[in-house]
Amino acid sequence: MFRFLKRNTKTTLHFLGAARNVTGSRHMLEVDGTRVLVDCGLYQERQFRDRNWDPFPVPPSSINAVLLTHAHLDHCGFIPKLAKEGFHGKIFCTDATAEIAKIILLDSAHIQEEDAAYKAKRHKKEGRTGPFPEQPLYTIADVEACFPLFSTLRYKSCVSVADNIEACFFDAGHVLGSSIIKVTVSEDSQQRIILFTGDIGRPDRPIVQDPESFERADYVVVESTYGDRVHEPTEDIKDAIARAINATVEKGGKIIIPSFALERSQEVLYYLNNLILDKKIPQIKVFLDSPMAARITTVFKHHPEMFDKKMNELLKNHESPFEFAQLDIVQSTEESKSLNALPGPFIIIAGSGMCTGGRVKHHLANNISNPKNTIMFVGYQAVGTLGRNITDGREKVRILGADYQVKADIVKINGFSSHADRDELLGWLKKLKACPRHIFVVHGEEKSAQAFGQYISEQIGCKTTVPEYGQTVTLD
Ligand SMILES: [Zn+2]
């Protein structure tokens, strides 16, 4: 039988998601009965999606505040459901995270509404019911209803969440606005510092700054997406992109880049602008054909204070990667379709990143069977997605209900990861002057999280735990 977790008088941490899996980040800190939820993510792995429909482990109305590390769906995508079910506290995050989260949540609601309507129709036709309700998890109206809950702050600033709980936000270098949250709990003249990493970026990435490091913590909740791997040393990303573009330009073809709306699209624009400025590629048109990526790019333009030094130099020289002469932001669907008739060479950046939806599908349908063209992949392609089928080298793929021969050049550009790898994560932990009392390893597939936990113990001798889903630990 389902039972809510009991209120705790001690300081405890409840692992309610991203525990031995990657998505659904939800960690609840409880201090004398005050409940603070760090991240409120959606489960996206197929085998865990039913948890999105389960009752929340505590009544949402009993949660005092949400601290949000960043705007990816697996960290913020459950907020509208939590609010719909009674949460009415504040959601603290950086201003950029709030602006991007609103765009991403509206898109998520839109997709869910469409999916639910489509499934209801299909199930009715087939005379059966599916595993989940034929309703959206939340609607656009539910998303809009939680906008007033957002309360924003800047990097290196703090907020008092309750009398004895303070939260401070620092740059995590993962995506624009992403934060490592330092929570200080004061009790009986004793202070305890708990660091929640959210997702940590890699050093020296374009646009955003490097992740902030810390000298002291009593407890650390650390991500482990790449906890069992080291990113391969990659050839220069710019050279690889230039080579593929120049080869396609010579043939008079088109370059289609499937891309994620947040961070990856802006990084691609950054490299393309750079290559044009350095005269490494000709001045061909670049179409950003993703309404969501365009909206998020506008948020980037609002937050130059979050950019790194190189990016600020570009802005100073009026060489912004978001406003260069060859860049054309495609708005309407008609405009998007009109690109089919336009002769190459030119570049189209379109969503979605794994080709599972969005405008990239019609561009692929129109261009993948022409050997003059190039499809350039700049991100991870999950098993079972159209993107993965193409990068796996299939000769024929199914797009929008029809089969297409793959004749275009397929190019994979490696090195775009926005997650620190095993050694970079360890490097970040090593900046702490002493071992924390405990390190909790979360946000990684079980194999990866376990391997990273063990690696930390072997390399720096700190105590680690890979918490299980639903586990509660007392922070003494
Ligand atoms: Zn993330």
CSV table of C-alpha atoms and ligand atoms in Angstrom, one decimal:
chain,number,residue,atom,x,y,z
A,1,MET,CA,0.0,0.0,0.0
A,2,PHE,CA,1.2,3.5,-0.8
A,3,ARG,CA,2.2,5.6,2.2
A,4,PHE,CA,3.7,9.0,2.4
A,5,LEU,CA,7.2,9.4,4.0
A,6,LYS,CA,6.9,10.5,7.6
A,7,ARG,CA,8.1,13.9,8.6
A,8,ASN,CA,11.6,13.8,10.0
A,9,THR,CA,13.0,15.9,12.9
A,10,LYS,CA,16.6,15.2,12.0
A,11,THR,CA,18.5,16.4,9.0
A,12,THR,CA,17.9,13.8,6.3
A,13,LEU,CA,18.3,13.4,2.6
A,14,HIS,CA,15.8,11.4,0.6
A,15,PHE,CA,16.8,10.2,-2.9
A,16,LEU,CA,13.6,10.4,-4.9
A,17,GLY,CA,15.0,10.2,-8.4
A,18,ALA,CA,18.2,9.9,-10.5
A,19,ALA,CA,19.3,7.3,-8.0
A,20,ARG,CA,21.0,4.5,-10.0
A,21,ASN,CA,19.5,6.0,-13.2
A,22,VAL,CA,20.1,9.2,-15.1
A,23,THR,CA,16.8,11.1,-15.3
A,24,GLY,CA,14.1,12.2,-12.8
A,25,SER,CA,16.5,14.2,-10.6
A,26,ARG,CA,14.8,14.8,-7.2
A,27,HIS,CA,16.7,15.0,-4.0
A,28,MET,CA,14.8,16.1,-0.9
A,29,LEU,CA,16.6,17.7,2.1
A,30,GLU,CA,14.6,17.7,5.3
A,31,VAL,CA,15.7,19.8,8.3
A,32,ASP,CA,13.4,19.7,11.3
A,33,GLY,CA,10.4,19.0,9.2
A,34,THR,CA,11.2,21.7,6.6
A,35,ARG,CA,11.3,20.1,3.2
A,36,VAL,CA,13.4,21.4,0.3
A,37,LEU,CA,13.4,19.6,-3.0
A,38,VAL,CA,16.6,20.0,-5.1
A,39,ASP,CA,15.5,19.6,-8.7
A,40,CYS,CA,12.2,18.2,-9.8
A,41,GLY,CA,12.9,16.3,-12.9
A,42,LEU,CA,10.9,14.2,-15.3
A,43,TYR,CA,11.7,10.5,-15.8
A,44,GLN,CA,12.6,10.0,-19.4
A,45,GLU,CA,14.0,6.5,-19.6
A,46,ARG,CA,11.4,4.2,-20.9
A,47,GLN,CA,11.6,1.7,-18.0
A,48,PHE,CA,11.1,4.4,-15.3
A,49,ARG,CA,8.5,6.6,-17.0
A,50,ASP,CA,5.7,5.0,-14.9
A,51,ARG,CA,7.2,6.9,-11.9
A,52,ASN,CA,6.0,10.1,-13.5
A,53,TRP,CA,2.4,8.8,-12.8
A,54,ASP,CA,3.1,7.5,-9.2
A,55,PRO,CA,1.9,9.6,-6.3
A,56,PHE,CA,4.8,11.8,-5.1
A,57,PRO,CA,6.5,10.2,-2.0
A,58,VAL,CA,5.5,13.2,0.2
A,59,PRO,CA,2.4,15.4,-0.2
A,60,PRO,CA,3.6,18.2,-2.6
A,61,SER,CA,1.9,20.7,-0.4
A,62,SER,CA,4.3,19.8,2.4
A,63,ILE,CA,7.4,20.8,0.4
A,64,ASN,CA,8.5,24.3,1.4
A,65,ALA,CA,10.7,25.2,-1.6
A,66,VAL,CA,12.3,23.8,-4.8
A,67,LEU,CA,15.9,24.6,-5.6
A,68,LEU,CA,16.5,24.1,-9.3
A,69,THR,CA,20.0,23.5,-10.7
A,70,HIS,CA,19.2,24.0,-14.4
A,71,ALA,CA,16.5,23.9,-17.2
A,72,HIS,CA,17.0,20.4,-18.7
A,73,LEU,CA,13.7,18.4,-18.5
A,74,ASP,CA,15.2,15.7,-16.4
A,75,HIS,CA,15.8,18.3,-13.7
A,76,CYS,CA,12.8,20.7,-14.1
A,77,GLY,CA,10.2,18.7,-16.1
A,78,PHE,CA,8.1,17.5,-13.1
A,79,ILE,CA,7.5,21.0,-11.6
A,80,PRO,CA,4.1,21.6,-13.2
A,81,LYS,CA,2.8,18.3,-11.9
A,82,LEU,CA,4.1,19.0,-8.4
A,83,ALA,CA,2.4,22.4,-8.5
A,84,LYS,CA,-0.8,20.9,-9.9
A,85,GLU,CA,-0.8,18.5,-7.0
A,86,GLY,CA,-0.5,21.1,-4.3
A,87,PHE,CA,3.1,22.5,-4.2
A,88,HIS,CA,2.8,26.3,-3.7
A,89,GLY,CA,6.3,27.2,-2.4
A,90,LYS,CA,8.9,29.1,-4.3
A,91,ILE,CA,11.2,27.7,-7.0
A,92,PHE,CA,14.7,29.2,-6.6
A,93,CYS,CA,17.0,29.3,-9.6
A,94,THR,CA,19.1,31.7,-11.7
A,95,ASP,CA,17.3,34.1,-14.0
A,96,ALA,CA,18.6,32.4,-17.1
A,97,THR,CA,17.4,29.0,-15.8
A,98,ALA,CA,13.9,30.4,-15.1
A,99,GLU,CA,13.6,31.9,-18.6
A,100,ILE,CA,14.8,28.7,-20.3
A,101,ALA,CA,12.8,26.4,-18.1
A,102,LYS,CA,9.6,28.2,-19.0
A,103,ILE,CA,10.3,27.7,-22.7
A,104,ILE,CA,11.2,24.0,-22.2
A,105,LEU,CA,8.2,23.3,-19.9
A,106,LEU,CA,5.7,24.9,-22.4
A,107,ASP,CA,7.2,22.8,-25.2
A,108,SER,CA,7.0,19.7,-23.0
A,109,ALA,CA,3.3,20.4,-22.2
A,110,HIS,CA,2.5,20.9,-25.8
A,111,ILE,CA,4.1,17.6,-26.8
A,112,GLN,CA,2.2,15.8,-24.0
A,113,GLU,CA,-1.1,17.3,-25.0
A,114,GLU,CA,-0.5,16.2,-28.6
A,115,ASP,CA,0.7,12.7,-27.6
A,116,ALA,CA,-2.3,12.2,-25.3
A,117,ALA,CA,-4.8,13.2,-28.0
A,118,TYR,CA,-3.1,11.0,-30.6
A,119,LYS,CA,-2.9,8.0,-28.3
A,120,ALA,CA,-6.6,8.3,-27.2
A,121,LYS,CA,-7.5,8.4,-30.9
A,122,ARG,CA,-5.3,5.4,-31.8
A,123,HIS,CA,-6.4,3.3,-28.8
A,124,LYS,CA,-10.0,4.0,-29.5
A,125,LYS,CA,-9.5,2.8,-33.1
A,126,GLU,CA,-7.7,-0.3,-31.9
A,127,GLY,CA,-10.2,-0.9,-29.1
A,128,ARG,CA,-7.6,-1.1,-26.3
A,129,THR,CA,-6.0,1.0,-23.5
A,130,GLY,CA,-2.4,1.9,-23.0
A,131,PRO,CA,-0.2,1.5,-19.9
A,132,PHE,CA,-0.6,5.2,-18.9
A,133,PRO,CA,-3.7,7.5,-18.7
A,134,GLU,CA,-4.5,9.0,-22.1
A,135,GLN,CA,-4.1,12.4,-20.6
A,136,PRO,CA,-1.1,14.7,-20.6
A,137,LEU,CA,1.0,14.7,-17.4
A,138,TYR,CA,0.3,18.4,-17.4
A,139,THR,CA,-1.1,21.0,-19.8
A,140,ILE,CA,0.1,24.3,-21.1
A,141,ALA,CA,-2.3,25.9,-18.5
A,142,ASP,CA,-0.6,23.9,-15.7
A,143,VAL,CA,2.8,25.2,-16.8
A,144,GLU,CA,1.6,28.8,-16.9
A,145,ALA,CA,0.1,28.4,-13.5
A,146,CYS,CA,3.5,27.7,-12.0
A,147,PHE,CA,5.3,30.7,-13.5
A,148,PRO,CA,4.6,33.0,-10.5
A,149,LEU,CA,6.4,30.5,-8.2
A,150,PHE,CA,9.8,31.2,-9.9
A,151,SER,CA,12.1,33.4,-7.8
A,152,THR,CA,15.4,34.2,-9.4
A,153,LEU,CA,18.8,35.1,-8.3
A,154,ARG,CA,22.3,35.6,-9.8
A,155,TYR,CA,25.4,33.5,-9.5
A,156,LYS,CA,27.3,33.8,-6.2
A,157,SER,CA,24.2,35.0,-4.4
A,158,CYS,CA,22.2,33.3,-1.7
A,159,VAL,CA,18.7,33.0,-0.5
A,160,SER,CA,17.3,32.1,2.9
A,161,VAL,CA,15.0,29.2,2.3
A,162,ALA,CA,14.0,28.8,6.0
A,163,ASP,CA,15.3,30.1,9.3
A,164,ASN,CA,18.2,27.6,9.3
A,165,ILE,CA,18.6,26.8,5.6
A,166,GLU,CA,20.5,29.0,3.2
A,167,ALA,CA,21.1,28.2,-0.5
A,168,CYS,CA,23.8,29.8,-2.7
A,169,PHE,CA,24.1,29.4,-6.5
A,170,PHE,CA,27.4,29.0,-8.4
A,171,ASP,CA,28.1,28.4,-12.1
A,172,ALA,CA,28.1,24.7,-13.0
A,173,GLY,CA,29.4,25.3,-16.6
A,174,HIS,CA,26.9,22.8,-18.0
A,175,VAL,CA,24.3,24.9,-19.9
A,176,LEU,CA,23.4,28.6,-19.6
A,177,GLY,CA,22.2,29.4,-16.1
A,178,SER,CA,23.2,25.9,-14.7
A,179,SER,CA,24.2,25.9,-11.0
A,180,ILE,CA,25.9,24.0,-8.4
A,181,ILE,CA,23.9,24.7,-5.2
A,182,LYS,CA,25.6,25.1,-1.9
A,183,VAL,CA,23.1,24.5,0.9
A,184,THR,CA,24.2,25.5,4.5
A,185,VAL,CA,22.2,24.1,7.3
A,186,SER,CA,22.6,25.8,10.7
A,187,GLU,CA,21.7,23.8,13.8
A,188,ASP,CA,22.8,24.2,17.4
A,189,SER,CA,25.7,26.5,16.6
A,190,GLN,CA,26.9,23.9,14.1
A,191,GLN,CA,26.9,24.5,10.3
A,192,ARG,CA,26.8,21.8,7.7
A,193,ILE,CA,27.5,22.5,4.0
A,194,ILE,CA,25.9,20.2,1.4
A,195,LEU,CA,26.9,20.7,-2.2
A,196,PHE,CA,24.4,19.6,-5.0
A,197,THR,CA,26.3,19.5,-8.2
A,198,GLY,CA,23.4,19.3,-10.6
A,199,ASP,CA,25.1,18.5,-13.9
A,200,ILE,CA,28.7,19.6,-14.1
A,201,GLY,CA,30.2,20.9,-17.4
A,202,ARG,CA,33.6,20.4,-18.9
A,203,PRO,CA,36.3,23.0,-18.6
A,204,ASP,CA,37.1,25.2,-21.7
A,205,ARG,CA,33.7,24.9,-23.4
A,206,PRO,CA,32.6,27.7,-25.6
A,207,ILE,CA,30.1,30.5,-24.4
A,208,VAL,CA,29.7,29.4,-20.7
A,209,GLN,CA,32.2,29.7,-17.9
A,210,ASP,CA,34.1,26.8,-16.3
A,211,PRO,CA,32.4,25.0,-13.4
A,212,GLU,CA,33.1,26.7,-10.0
A,213,SER,CA,35.1,24.7,-7.5
A,214,PHE,CA,34.8,24.6,-3.7
A,215,GLU,CA,37.3,24.1,-0.8
A,216,ARG,CA,34.9,22.7,1.8
A,217,ALA,CA,31.8,20.6,2.1
A,218,ASP,CA,30.4,18.2,4.6
A,219,TYR,CA,28.3,16.3,2.1
A,220,VAL,CA,28.4,16.2,-1.7
A,221,VAL,CA,25.6,14.9,-4.0
A,222,VAL,CA,27.5,14.5,-7.3
A,223,GLU,CA,26.4,13.5,-10.8
A,224,SER,CA,28.0,10.6,-12.6
A,225,THR,CA,26.6,10.6,-16.1
A,226,TYR,CA,30.1,9.8,-17.4
A,227,GLY,CA,31.4,8.4,-14.1
A,228,ASP,CA,32.9,5.3,-15.8
A,229,ARG,CA,34.3,6.9,-18.9
A,230,VAL,CA,36.9,9.4,-20.0
A,231,HIS,CA,35.9,11.5,-23.1
A,232,GLU,CA,38.1,10.5,-26.0
A,233,PRO,CA,40.7,13.1,-26.9
A,234,THR,CA,39.0,14.6,-30.0
A,235,GLU,CA,40.4,16.2,-33.0
A,236,ASP,CA,39.7,19.9,-33.1
A,237,ILE,CA,35.9,20.3,-33.4
A,238,LYS,CA,36.4,23.3,-35.6
A,239,ASP,CA,38.6,21.5,-38.1
A,240,ALA,CA,36.2,18.5,-38.3
A,241,ILE,CA,33.2,20.8,-38.9
A,242,ALA,CA,35.1,22.9,-41.5
A,243,ARG,CA,36.2,19.7,-43.4
A,244,ALA,CA,32.7,18.4,-43.7
A,245,ILE,CA,31.2,21.8,-44.7
A,246,ASN,CA,33.9,22.5,-47.4
A,247,ALA,CA,33.5,19.0,-48.9
A,248,THR,CA,29.7,19.6,-49.2
A,249,VAL,CA,30.1,23.2,-50.5
A,250,GLU,CA,32.3,21.8,-53.3
A,251,LYS,CA,29.5,19.5,-54.4
A,252,GLY,CA,26.9,22.3,-54.1
A,253,GLY,CA,25.0,20.4,-51.4
A,254,LYS,CA,23.2,21.2,-48.2
A,255,ILE,CA,24.4,20.5,-44.7
A,256,ILE,CA,21.7,19.4,-42.2
A,257,ILE,CA,22.6,19.6,-38.5
A,258,PRO,CA,20.1,17.9,-36.1
A,259,SER,CA,20.6,19.8,-32.9
A,260,PHE,CA,19.3,20.1,-29.3
A,261,ALA,CA,17.7,23.5,-28.6
A,262,LEU,CA,19.5,24.3,-25.4
A,263,GLU,CA,23.3,24.9,-25.5
A,264,ARG,CA,24.1,22.6,-28.5
A,265,SER,CA,22.5,24.9,-31.1
A,266,GLN,CA,24.2,27.9,-29.6
A,267,GLU,CA,27.5,26.1,-29.6
A,268,VAL,CA,27.1,25.1,-33.2
A,269,LEU,CA,26.4,28.8,-34.1
A,270,TYR,CA,29.5,29.7,-32.1
A,271,TYR,CA,31.7,27.4,-34.2
A,272,LEU,CA,30.1,28.4,-37.5
A,273,ASN,CA,30.5,32.1,-36.8
A,274,ASN,CA,34.1,31.4,-35.8
A,275,LEU,CA,34.9,29.5,-39.0
A,276,ILE,CA,33.4,32.2,-41.1
A,277,LEU,CA,35.4,34.9,-39.3
A,278,ASP,CA,38.6,32.9,-39.7
A,279,LYS,CA,37.7,32.4,-43.4
A,280,LYS,CA,38.0,28.6,-42.9
A,281,ILE,CA,34.6,28.1,-44.6
A,282,PRO,CA,32.9,30.2,-47.3
A,283,GLN,CA,30.2,32.8,-46.3
A,284,ILE,CA,27.2,30.5,-46.9
A,285,LYS,CA,23.8,31.0,-45.3
A,286,VAL,CA,23.1,29.4,-42.0
A,287,PHE,CA,19.4,28.8,-41.2
A,288,LEU,CA,18.4,28.2,-37.6
A,289,ASP,CA,15.2,26.3,-38.2
A,290,SER,CA,14.0,25.5,-34.6
A,291,PRO,CA,11.5,27.8,-32.9
A,292,MET,CA,12.6,26.6,-29.5
A,293,ALA,CA,16.3,27.0,-30.2
A,294,ALA,CA,15.6,30.5,-31.5
A,295,ARG,CA,13.7,31.4,-28.3
A,296,ILE,CA,16.5,30.0,-26.2
A,297,THR,CA,19.1,31.9,-28.2
A,298,THR,CA,17.2,35.1,-27.3
A,299,VAL,CA,17.7,34.2,-23.6
A,300,PHE,CA,21.4,33.8,-24.2
A,301,LYS,CA,21.5,37.3,-25.7
A,302,HIS,CA,19.9,38.6,-22.5
A,303,HIS,CA,22.7,37.2,-20.3
A,304,PRO,CA,26.1,38.3,-21.4
A,305,GLU,CA,27.1,38.4,-17.7
A,306,MET,CA,27.1,34.6,-17.8
A,307,PHE,CA,29.5,34.3,-20.8
A,308,ASP,CA,33.2,33.5,-20.7
A,309,LYS,CA,36.0,35.8,-21.6
A,310,LYS,CA,36.2,34.8,-25.3
A,311,MET,CA,32.5,35.2,-25.8
A,312,ASN,CA,32.6,38.6,-24.3
A,313,GLU,CA,35.5,39.6,-26.6
A,314,LEU,CA,33.3,38.6,-29.6
A,315,LEU,CA,30.5,40.7,-28.3
A,316,LYS,CA,32.9,43.7,-27.8
A,317,ASN,CA,34.1,43.3,-31.4
A,318,HIS,CA,30.5,43.1,-32.7
A,319,GLU,CA,31.1,39.5,-33.8
A,320,SER,CA,28.3,37.8,-31.9
A,321,PRO,CA,27.6,34.2,-32.9
A,322,PHE,CA,23.9,34.9,-32.4
A,323,GLU,CA,23.8,37.8,-34.9
A,324,PHE,CA,26.2,37.3,-37.7
A,325,ALA,CA,25.3,38.4,-41.3
A,326,GLN,CA,24.8,34.9,-42.7
A,327,LEU,CA,22.5,33.8,-39.9
A,328,ASP,CA,18.8,33.6,-40.7
A,329,ILE,CA,16.3,32.6,-38.0
A,330,VAL,CA,13.5,30.7,-39.7
A,331,GLN,CA,10.1,31.5,-38.1
A,332,SER,CA,7.1,30.0,-39.9
A,333,THR,CA,6.5,26.4,-41.1
A,334,GLU,CA,6.1,27.8,-44.7
A,335,GLU,CA,9.5,29.4,-44.5
A,336,SER,CA,10.9,26.1,-43.3
A,337,LYS,CA,9.4,24.2,-46.1
A,338,SER,CA,10.5,26.8,-48.7
A,339,LEU,CA,14.1,25.8,-47.9
A,340,ASN,CA,13.4,22.6,-49.8
A,341,ALA,CA,13.3,24.5,-53.1
A,342,LEU,CA,16.3,26.6,-52.4
A,343,PRO,CA,19.5,25.5,-54.2
A,344,GLY,CA,22.6,24.7,-52.0
A,345,PRO,CA,25.1,25.2,-50.6
A,346,PHE,CA,23.8,26.3,-47.2
A,347,ILE,CA,23.5,25.0,-43.6
A,348,ILE,CA,20.3,24.1,-41.7
A,349,ILE,CA,20.3,23.6,-37.9
A,350,ALA,CA,17.1,22.1,-36.9
A,351,GLY,CA,15.6,20.1,-34.0
A,352,SER,CA,15.2,17.6,-32.6
A,353,GLY,CA,18.7,16.5,-31.7
A,354,MET,CA,18.0,12.8,-32.1
A,355,CYS,CA,15.6,13.4,-35.1
A,356,THR,CA,12.7,12.0,-33.1
A,357,GLY,CA,10.5,15.0,-33.9
A,358,GLY,CA,10.5,18.6,-35.1
A,359,ARG,CA,11.4,20.2,-38.4
A,360,VAL,CA,14.6,18.2,-38.9
A,361,LYS,CA,12.4,15.3,-40.1
A,362,HIS,CA,11.2,17.0,-43.2
A,363,HIS,CA,14.7,18.3,-44.0
A,364,LEU,CA,16.0,14.7,-43.7
A,365,ALA,CA,13.2,13.4,-45.8
A,366,ASN,CA,14.1,15.9,-48.5
A,367,ASN,CA,17.9,15.7,-48.4
A,368,ILE,CA,19.1,12.3,-47.1
A,369,SER,CA,18.8,10.5,-50.4
A,370,ASN,CA,21.0,13.1,-52.3
A,371,PRO,CA,24.7,12.2,-52.3
A,372,LYS,CA,25.6,15.9,-52.6
A,373,ASN,CA,24.3,16.6,-49.1
A,374,THR,CA,25.7,16.0,-45.6
A,375,ILE,CA,23.9,15.2,-42.4
A,376,MET,CA,26.1,16.3,-39.5
A,377,PHE,CA,25.5,14.9,-36.0
A,378,VAL,CA,26.8,16.9,-33.1
A,379,GLY,CA,25.4,15.0,-30.1
A,380,TYR,CA,24.6,11.7,-28.5
A,381,GLN,CA,22.0,9.5,-30.4
A,382,ALA,CA,20.1,7.1,-28.1
A,383,VAL,CA,19.3,3.5,-29.2
A,384,GLY,CA,16.1,3.3,-31.2
A,385,THR,CA,16.0,6.9,-32.4
A,386,LEU,CA,16.1,7.9,-36.1
A,387,GLY,CA,19.4,9.7,-35.4
A,388,ARG,CA,20.9,6.4,-34.1
A,389,ASN,CA,19.6,4.4,-37.1
A,390,ILE,CA,21.3,6.9,-39.5
A,391,THR,CA,24.6,7.1,-37.5
A,392,ASP,CA,24.7,3.3,-37.3
A,393,GLY,CA,25.0,3.3,-41.1
A,394,ARG,CA,21.6,1.9,-42.2
A,395,GLU,CA,21.1,2.1,-45.9
A,396,LYS,CA,17.4,2.8,-45.7
A,397,VAL,CA,15.5,4.7,-42.9
A,398,ARG,CA,11.9,5.4,-42.3
A,399,ILE,CA,11.0,9.1,-42.0
A,400,LEU,CA,7.5,10.5,-41.6
A,401,GLY,CA,5.9,7.2,-42.7
A,402,ALA,CA,8.1,6.6,-45.9
A,403,ASP,CA,11.3,4.8,-46.6
A,404,TYR,CA,14.4,6.7,-47.8
A,405,GLN,CA,17.7,5.5,-49.1
A,406,VAL,CA,20.6,7.0,-47.2
A,407,LYS,CA,22.9,8.5,-49.9
A,408,ALA,CA,24.0,11.7,-48.2
A,409,ASP,CA,27.4,11.8,-46.3
A,410,ILE,CA,26.9,11.0,-42.6
A,411,VAL,CA,29.3,12.9,-40.4
A,412,LYS,CA,29.6,12.6,-36.6
A,413,ILE,CA,31.4,15.4,-34.8
A,414,ASN,CA,32.7,14.1,-31.4
A,415,GLY,CA,33.7,16.2,-28.5
A,416,PHE,CA,30.5,18.2,-27.9
A,417,SER,CA,29.7,16.7,-24.5
A,418,SER,CA,28.4,19.2,-21.9
A,419,HIS,CA,29.1,16.7,-19.0
A,420,ALA,CA,32.4,16.4,-17.2
A,421,ASP,CA,33.9,12.9,-17.6
A,422,ARG,CA,35.2,10.6,-14.8
A,423,ASP,CA,38.5,12.4,-14.5
A,424,GLU,CA,37.1,15.8,-14.8
A,425,LEU,CA,34.5,15.0,-12.0
A,426,LEU,CA,37.3,13.6,-9.8
A,427,GLY,CA,39.4,16.8,-10.6
A,428,TRP,CA,36.4,18.9,-9.3
A,429,LEU,CA,36.1,16.8,-6.1
A,430,LYS,CA,39.9,17.0,-5.5
A,431,LYS,CA,39.6,20.8,-5.1
A,432,LEU,CA,38.0,20.1,-1.8
A,433,LYS,CA,40.7,20.5,0.9
A,434,ALA,CA,39.5,17.5,2.9
A,435,CYS,CA,37.1,14.6,2.3
A,436,PRO,CA,33.5,15.5,3.0
A,437,ARG,CA,31.9,13.3,5.6
A,438,HIS,CA,30.1,11.5,2.8
A,439,ILE,CA,29.8,11.7,-1.0
A,440,PHE,CA,26.5,10.5,-2.6
A,441,VAL,CA,26.8,9.5,-6.2
A,442,VAL,CA,23.7,10.1,-8.3
A,443,HIS,CA,22.5,10.8,-11.9
A,444,GLY,CA,24.3,8.0,-13.7
A,445,GLU,CA,23.3,4.6,-14.9
A,446,GLU,CA,23.9,2.1,-12.1
A,447,LYS,CA,27.1,0.8,-13.7
A,448,SER,CA,28.5,4.3,-14.1
A,449,ALA,CA,27.5,5.5,-10.6
A,450,GLN,CA,29.0,2.4,-8.9
A,451,ALA,CA,32.2,2.6,-10.9
A,452,PHE,CA,32.6,6.3,-10.0
A,453,GLY,CA,31.8,5.7,-6.3
A,454,GLN,CA,34.6,3.1,-6.3
A,455,TYR,CA,37.0,5.3,-8.3
A,456,ILE,CA,36.6,8.1,-5.8
A,457,SER,CA,37.4,5.8,-2.8
A,458,GLU,CA,40.4,4.4,-4.6
A,459,GLN,CA,41.8,7.7,-5.8
A,460,ILE,CA,41.1,10.0,-2.9
A,461,GLY,CA,39.9,7.8,-0.1
A,462,CYS,CA,36.6,9.5,0.6
A,463,LYS,CA,33.5,7.6,1.7
A,464,THR,CA,30.9,7.2,-1.0
A,465,THR,CA,27.4,5.7,-1.4
A,466,VAL,CA,25.4,5.1,-4.5
A,467,PRO,CA,21.9,5.7,-3.0
A,468,GLU,CA,19.0,3.5,-4.1
A,469,TYR,CA,15.7,4.9,-5.3
A,470,GLY,CA,13.7,5.9,-2.2
A,471,GLN,CA,16.6,5.7,0.2
A,472,THR,CA,16.8,8.0,3.1
A,473,VAL,CA,20.0,8.9,4.9
A,474,THR,CA,20.5,10.9,8.1
A,475,LEU,CA,23.2,13.6,7.9
A,476,ASP,CA,24.7,13.7,11.4
B,1,ZN,ZN,21.6,18.7,-17.8
